[in-house]
mmCIF file of C-alpha atoms in Angstrom:
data_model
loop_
_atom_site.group_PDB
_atom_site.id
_atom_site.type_symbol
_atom_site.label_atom_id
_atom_site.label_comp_id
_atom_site.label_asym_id
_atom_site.label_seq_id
_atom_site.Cartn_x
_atom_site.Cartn_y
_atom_site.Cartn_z
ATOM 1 C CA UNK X 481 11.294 78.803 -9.435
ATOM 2 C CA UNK X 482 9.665 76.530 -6.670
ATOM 3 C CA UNK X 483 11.948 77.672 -3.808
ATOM 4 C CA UNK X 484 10.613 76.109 -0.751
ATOM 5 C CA UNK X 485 7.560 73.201 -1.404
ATOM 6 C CA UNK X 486 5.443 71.451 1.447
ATOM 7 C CA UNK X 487 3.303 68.254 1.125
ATOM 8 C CA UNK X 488 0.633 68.030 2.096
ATOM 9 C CA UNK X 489 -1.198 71.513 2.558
ATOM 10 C CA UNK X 490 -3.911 70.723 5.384
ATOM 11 C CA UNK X 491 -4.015 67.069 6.870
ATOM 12 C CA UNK X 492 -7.029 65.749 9.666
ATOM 13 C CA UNK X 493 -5.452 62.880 11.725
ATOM 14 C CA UNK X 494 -6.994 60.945 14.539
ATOM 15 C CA UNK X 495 -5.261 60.703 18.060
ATOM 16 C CA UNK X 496 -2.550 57.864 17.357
ATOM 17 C CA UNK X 497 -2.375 57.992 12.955
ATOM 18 C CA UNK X 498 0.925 58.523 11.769
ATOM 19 C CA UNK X 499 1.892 60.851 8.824
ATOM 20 C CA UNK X 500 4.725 62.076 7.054
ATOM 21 C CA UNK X 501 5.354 65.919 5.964
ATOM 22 C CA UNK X 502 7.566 66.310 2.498
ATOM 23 C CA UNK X 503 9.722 69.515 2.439
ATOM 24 C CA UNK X 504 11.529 69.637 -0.833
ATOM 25 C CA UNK X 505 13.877 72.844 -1.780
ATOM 26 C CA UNK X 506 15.811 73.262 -5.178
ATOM 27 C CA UNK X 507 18.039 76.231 -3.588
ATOM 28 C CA UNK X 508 21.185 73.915 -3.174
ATOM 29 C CA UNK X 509 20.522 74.956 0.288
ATOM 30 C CA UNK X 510 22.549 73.160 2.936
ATOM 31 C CA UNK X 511 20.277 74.112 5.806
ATOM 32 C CA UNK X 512 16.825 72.808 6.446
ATOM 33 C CA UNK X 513 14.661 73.765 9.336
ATOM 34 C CA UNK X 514 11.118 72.206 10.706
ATOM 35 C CA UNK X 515 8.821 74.922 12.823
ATOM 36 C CA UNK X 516 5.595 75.083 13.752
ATOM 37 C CA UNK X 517 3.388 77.868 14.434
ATOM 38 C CA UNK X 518 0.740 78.116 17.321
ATOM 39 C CA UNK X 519 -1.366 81.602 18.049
ATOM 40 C CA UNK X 520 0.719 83.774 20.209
ATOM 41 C CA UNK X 521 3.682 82.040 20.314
ATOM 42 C CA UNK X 522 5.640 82.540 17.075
ATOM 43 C CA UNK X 523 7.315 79.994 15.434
ATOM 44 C CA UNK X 524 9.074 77.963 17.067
ATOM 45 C CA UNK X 525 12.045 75.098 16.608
ATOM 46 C CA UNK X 526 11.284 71.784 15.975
ATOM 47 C CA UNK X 527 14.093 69.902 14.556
ATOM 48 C CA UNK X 528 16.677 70.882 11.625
ATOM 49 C CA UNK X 529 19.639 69.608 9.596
ATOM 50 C CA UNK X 530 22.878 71.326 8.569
ATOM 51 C CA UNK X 531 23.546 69.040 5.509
ATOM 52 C CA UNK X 532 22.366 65.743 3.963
ATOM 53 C CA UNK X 533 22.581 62.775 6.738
ATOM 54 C CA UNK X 534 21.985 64.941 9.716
ATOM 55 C CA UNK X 535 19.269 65.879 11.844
ATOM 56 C CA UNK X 536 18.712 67.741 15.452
ATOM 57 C CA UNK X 537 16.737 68.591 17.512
ATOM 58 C CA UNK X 538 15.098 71.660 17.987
ATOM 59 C CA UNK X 539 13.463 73.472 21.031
ATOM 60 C CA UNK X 540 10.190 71.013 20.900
ATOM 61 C CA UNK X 541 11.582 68.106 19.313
ATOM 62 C CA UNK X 542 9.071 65.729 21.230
ATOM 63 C CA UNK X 543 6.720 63.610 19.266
ATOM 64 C CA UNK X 544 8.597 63.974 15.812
ATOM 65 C CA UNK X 545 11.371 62.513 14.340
ATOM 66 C CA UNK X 546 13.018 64.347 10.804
ATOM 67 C CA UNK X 547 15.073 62.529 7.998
ATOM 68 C CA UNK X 548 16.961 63.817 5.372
ATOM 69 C CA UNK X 549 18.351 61.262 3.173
ATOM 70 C CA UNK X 550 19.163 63.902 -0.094
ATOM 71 C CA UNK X 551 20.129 67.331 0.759
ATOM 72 C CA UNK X 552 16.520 68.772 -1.163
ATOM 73 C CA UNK X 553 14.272 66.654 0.815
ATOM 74 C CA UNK X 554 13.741 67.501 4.656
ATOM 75 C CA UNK X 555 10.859 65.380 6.495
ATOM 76 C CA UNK X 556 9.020 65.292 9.280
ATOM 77 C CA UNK X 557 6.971 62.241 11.153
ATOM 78 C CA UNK X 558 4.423 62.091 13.637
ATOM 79 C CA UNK X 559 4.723 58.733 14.682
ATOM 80 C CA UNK X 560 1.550 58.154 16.979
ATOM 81 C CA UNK X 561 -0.224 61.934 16.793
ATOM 82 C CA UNK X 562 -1.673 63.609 19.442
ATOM 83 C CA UNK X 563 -4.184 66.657 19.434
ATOM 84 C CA UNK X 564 -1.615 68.694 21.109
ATOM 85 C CA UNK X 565 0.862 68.807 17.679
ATOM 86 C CA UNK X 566 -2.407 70.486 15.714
ATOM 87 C CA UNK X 567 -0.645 73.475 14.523
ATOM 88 C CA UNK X 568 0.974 74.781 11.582
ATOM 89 C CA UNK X 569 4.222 73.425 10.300
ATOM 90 C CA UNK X 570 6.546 75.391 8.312
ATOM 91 C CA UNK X 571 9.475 74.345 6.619
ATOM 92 C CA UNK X 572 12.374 76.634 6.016
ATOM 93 C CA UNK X 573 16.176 76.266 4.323
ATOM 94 C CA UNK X 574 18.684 78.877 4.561
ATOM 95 C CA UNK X 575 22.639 78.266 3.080
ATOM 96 C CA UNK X 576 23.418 78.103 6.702
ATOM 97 C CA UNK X 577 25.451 80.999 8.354
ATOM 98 C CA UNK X 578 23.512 83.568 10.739
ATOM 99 C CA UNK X 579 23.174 86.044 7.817
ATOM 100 C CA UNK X 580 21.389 83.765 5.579
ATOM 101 C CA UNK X 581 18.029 84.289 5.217
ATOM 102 C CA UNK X 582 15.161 81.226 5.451
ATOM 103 C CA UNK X 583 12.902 81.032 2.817
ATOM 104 C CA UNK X 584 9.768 79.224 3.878
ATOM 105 C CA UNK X 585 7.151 76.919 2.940
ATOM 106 C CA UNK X 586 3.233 77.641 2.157
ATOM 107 C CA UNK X 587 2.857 75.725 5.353
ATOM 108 C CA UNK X 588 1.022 72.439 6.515
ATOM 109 C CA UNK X 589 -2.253 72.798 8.400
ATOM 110 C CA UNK X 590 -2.829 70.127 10.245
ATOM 111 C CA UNK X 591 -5.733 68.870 12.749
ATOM 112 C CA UNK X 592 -5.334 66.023 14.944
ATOM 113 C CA UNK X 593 -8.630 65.037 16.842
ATOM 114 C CA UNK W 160 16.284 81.487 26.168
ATOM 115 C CA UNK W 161 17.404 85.221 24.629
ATOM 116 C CA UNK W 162 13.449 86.264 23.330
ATOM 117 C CA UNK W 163 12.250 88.399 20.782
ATOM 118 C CA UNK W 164 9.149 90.312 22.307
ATOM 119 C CA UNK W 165 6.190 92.140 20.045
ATOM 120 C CA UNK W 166 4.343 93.536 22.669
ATOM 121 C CA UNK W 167 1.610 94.612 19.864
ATOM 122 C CA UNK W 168 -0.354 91.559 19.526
ATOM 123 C CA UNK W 169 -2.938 93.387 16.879
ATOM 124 C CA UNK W 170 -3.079 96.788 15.100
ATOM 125 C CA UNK W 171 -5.782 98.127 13.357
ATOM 126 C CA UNK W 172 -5.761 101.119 11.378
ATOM 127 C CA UNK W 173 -7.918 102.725 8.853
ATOM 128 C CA UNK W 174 -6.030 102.555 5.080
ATOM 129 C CA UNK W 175 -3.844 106.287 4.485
ATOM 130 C CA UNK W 176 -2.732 106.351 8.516
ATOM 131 C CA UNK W 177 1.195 105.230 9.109
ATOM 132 C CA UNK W 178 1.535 102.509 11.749
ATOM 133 C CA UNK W 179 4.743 101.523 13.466
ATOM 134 C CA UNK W 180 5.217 97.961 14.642
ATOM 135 C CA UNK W 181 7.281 97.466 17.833
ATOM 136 C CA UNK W 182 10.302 94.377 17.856
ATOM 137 C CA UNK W 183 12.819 94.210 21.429
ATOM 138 C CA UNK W 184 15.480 91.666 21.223
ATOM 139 C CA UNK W 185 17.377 90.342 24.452
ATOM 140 C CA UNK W 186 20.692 88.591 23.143
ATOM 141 C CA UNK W 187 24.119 87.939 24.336
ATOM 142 C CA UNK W 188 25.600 87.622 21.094
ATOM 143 C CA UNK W 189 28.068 90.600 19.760
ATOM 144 C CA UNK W 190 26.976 89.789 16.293
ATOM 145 C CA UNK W 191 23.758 88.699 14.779
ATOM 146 C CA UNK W 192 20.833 89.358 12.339
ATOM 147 C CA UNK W 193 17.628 90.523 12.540
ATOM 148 C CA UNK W 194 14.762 90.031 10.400
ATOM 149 C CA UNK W 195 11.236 90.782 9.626
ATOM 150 C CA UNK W 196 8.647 88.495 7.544
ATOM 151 C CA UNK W 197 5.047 88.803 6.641
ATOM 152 C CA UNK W 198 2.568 86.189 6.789
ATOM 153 C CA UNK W 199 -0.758 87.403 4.597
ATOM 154 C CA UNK W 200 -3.783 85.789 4.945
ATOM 155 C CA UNK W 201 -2.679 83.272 2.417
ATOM 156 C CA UNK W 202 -0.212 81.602 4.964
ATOM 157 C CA UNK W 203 2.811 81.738 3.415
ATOM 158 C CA UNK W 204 6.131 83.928 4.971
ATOM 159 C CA UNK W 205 7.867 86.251 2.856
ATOM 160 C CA UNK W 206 11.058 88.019 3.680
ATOM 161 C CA UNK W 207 10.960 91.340 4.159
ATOM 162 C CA UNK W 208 14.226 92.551 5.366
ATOM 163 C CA UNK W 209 17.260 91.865 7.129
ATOM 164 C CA UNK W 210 19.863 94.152 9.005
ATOM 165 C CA UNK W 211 23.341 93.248 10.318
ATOM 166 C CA UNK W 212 23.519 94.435 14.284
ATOM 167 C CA UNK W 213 26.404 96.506 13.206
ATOM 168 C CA UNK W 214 24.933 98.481 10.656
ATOM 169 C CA UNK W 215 22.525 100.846 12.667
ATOM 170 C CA UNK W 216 21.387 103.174 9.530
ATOM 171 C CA UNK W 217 17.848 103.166 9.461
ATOM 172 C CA UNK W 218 16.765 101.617 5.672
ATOM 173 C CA UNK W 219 13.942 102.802 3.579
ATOM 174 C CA UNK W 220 12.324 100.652 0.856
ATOM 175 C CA UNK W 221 8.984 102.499 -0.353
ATOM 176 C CA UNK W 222 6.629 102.781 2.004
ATOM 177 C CA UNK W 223 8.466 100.629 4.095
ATOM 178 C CA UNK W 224 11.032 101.722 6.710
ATOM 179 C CA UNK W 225 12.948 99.913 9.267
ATOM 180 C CA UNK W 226 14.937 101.400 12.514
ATOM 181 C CA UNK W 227 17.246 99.578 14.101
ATOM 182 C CA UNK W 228 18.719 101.027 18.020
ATOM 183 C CA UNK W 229 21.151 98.830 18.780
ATOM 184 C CA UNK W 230 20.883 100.383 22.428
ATOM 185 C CA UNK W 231 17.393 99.798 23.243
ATOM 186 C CA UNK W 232 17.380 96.619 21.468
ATOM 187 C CA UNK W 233 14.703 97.606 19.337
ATOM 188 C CA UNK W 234 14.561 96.992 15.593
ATOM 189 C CA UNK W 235 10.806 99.012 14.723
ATOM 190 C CA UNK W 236 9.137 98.441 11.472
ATOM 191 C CA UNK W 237 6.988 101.501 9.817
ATOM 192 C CA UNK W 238 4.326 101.541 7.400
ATOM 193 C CA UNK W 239 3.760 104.979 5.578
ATOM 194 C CA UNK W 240 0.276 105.425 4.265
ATOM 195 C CA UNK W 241 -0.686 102.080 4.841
ATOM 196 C CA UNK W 242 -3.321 99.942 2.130
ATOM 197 C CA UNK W 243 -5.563 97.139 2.765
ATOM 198 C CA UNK W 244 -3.257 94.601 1.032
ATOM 199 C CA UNK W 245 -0.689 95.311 3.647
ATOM 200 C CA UNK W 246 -2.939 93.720 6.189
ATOM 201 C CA UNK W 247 -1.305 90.679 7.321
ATOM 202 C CA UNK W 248 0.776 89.124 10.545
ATOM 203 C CA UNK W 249 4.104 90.234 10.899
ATOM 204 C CA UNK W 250 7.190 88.261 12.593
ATOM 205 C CA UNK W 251 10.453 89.641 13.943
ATOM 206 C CA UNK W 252 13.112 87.205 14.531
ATOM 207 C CA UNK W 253 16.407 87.151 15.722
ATOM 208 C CA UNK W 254 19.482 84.779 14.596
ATOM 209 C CA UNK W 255 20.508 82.864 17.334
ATOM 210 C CA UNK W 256 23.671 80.316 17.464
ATOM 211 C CA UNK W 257 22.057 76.982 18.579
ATOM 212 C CA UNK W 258 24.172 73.941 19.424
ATOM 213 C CA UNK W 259 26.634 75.102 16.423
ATOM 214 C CA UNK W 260 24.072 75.754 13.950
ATOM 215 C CA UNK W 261 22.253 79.004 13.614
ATOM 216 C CA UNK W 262 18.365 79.089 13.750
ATOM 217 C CA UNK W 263 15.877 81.546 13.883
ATOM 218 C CA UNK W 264 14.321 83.145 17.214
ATOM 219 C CA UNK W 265 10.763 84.794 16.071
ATOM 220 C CA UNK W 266 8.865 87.005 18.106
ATOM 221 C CA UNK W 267 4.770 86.189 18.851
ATOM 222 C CA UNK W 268 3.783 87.911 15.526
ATOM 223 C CA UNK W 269 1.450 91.593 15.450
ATOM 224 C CA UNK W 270 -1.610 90.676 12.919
ATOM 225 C CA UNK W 271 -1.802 94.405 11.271
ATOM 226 C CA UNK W 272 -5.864 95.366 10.298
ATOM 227 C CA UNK W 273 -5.544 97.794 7.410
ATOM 228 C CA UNK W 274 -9.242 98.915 7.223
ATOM 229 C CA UNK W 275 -10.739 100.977 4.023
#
């Protein structure tokens, strides 16, 4: 049982590269959440999607964009990176309602110099 | 925004001693969720518990133990004879309803030092 798998684990970029982060859940789960994770301050929104087809935004949507073309596959883009998105990105997918619980990802590490 | 606040920022304790982590919500909601996860040195977050704001009865689970005061806004978490492999960052968090959807609202983690 996979639950919640992220691709890549740790990433180096230089200022401008582009990537992609893979989020792929086999949980039937309709929700699909982005966050990353900086010392002292949590975890915190990015972007997220109730269902297959949809994405929005999140508290710090800035600098990423999020598709999700099939309802197991959630990602996320840097298009031109900057050393202020280094950080830790966790993905997360919950069936939706305020109950539900998120199960997350192992987490992407990534630098950006 | 309605914030979750861990005023501990780091614990440490020596392995045996019980340790109580702190967790104050604000919210406006009348109904909601809250949660705690752990985040071991391997990275990942695990699940640990969740508790319906209108079920106050404190819940046990081992070691573990969990009390919720709806009145203070405080939902504390409690270690009981704590061991080194419960060393690890912990996260409260909050459901929140966000533009129709519902999302998470963590608190700033406490990294818990279990020491032998």
């Amino acid at each position: 049982n996979a639950g919640v798998t992220q691709t890549p684990k740790f990433r180096v970029l230089k200022t401008g590269q582009s990537m992609t982060l893979l989020c792929a859940q086999d949980m039937n789960h309709e929700y699909m959440y982005w966050y990353r994770q900086d010392p002292g301050m949590g975890l915190r929104l990015i972007h997220y999607s109730v269902g297959e087809g949809t994405t929005a935004k999140g508290e710090v949507p800035d600098g990423y964009n999020v598709s999700r073309l099939k309802k197991q596959n959630f990602l996320l883009g840097l298009e031109s990176a900057a050393p202020s998105q280094t950080s830790v990105y966790f993905c997360a997918s919950s069936l939706g309602t305020a109950k539900n619980i998120q199960y997350f990802g192992a987490g992407t590490r990534l630098s950006v110099l | 925004a309605q914030k979750v606040t861990q005023a501990q920022t780091e614990i440490s304790v020596v392995e045996k001693e019980d340790v109580t982590l702190d967790c104050v919500y604000e919210t406006r909601d009348t109904t909601y969720y809250l949660f705690w996860y752990k985040q071991p040195p391997s990275g990942e977050l695990v699940f640990l518990i969740r508790r319906n704001s209108f079920d106050e009865q404190n819940e046990i689970s081992g070691r573990y133990s969990w009390n919720f005061q709806k009145s203070t806004s405080s939902f504390n978490f409690t270690i009981t004879a704590s061991q080194v492999v419960d060393s690890a960052v912990y996260f409260c968090a909050r459901s929140e309803t966000f533009q129709g959807a519902q999302k998470l609202v963590f608190g700033q983690g406490t990294r818990l030092t279990i020491n032998p």
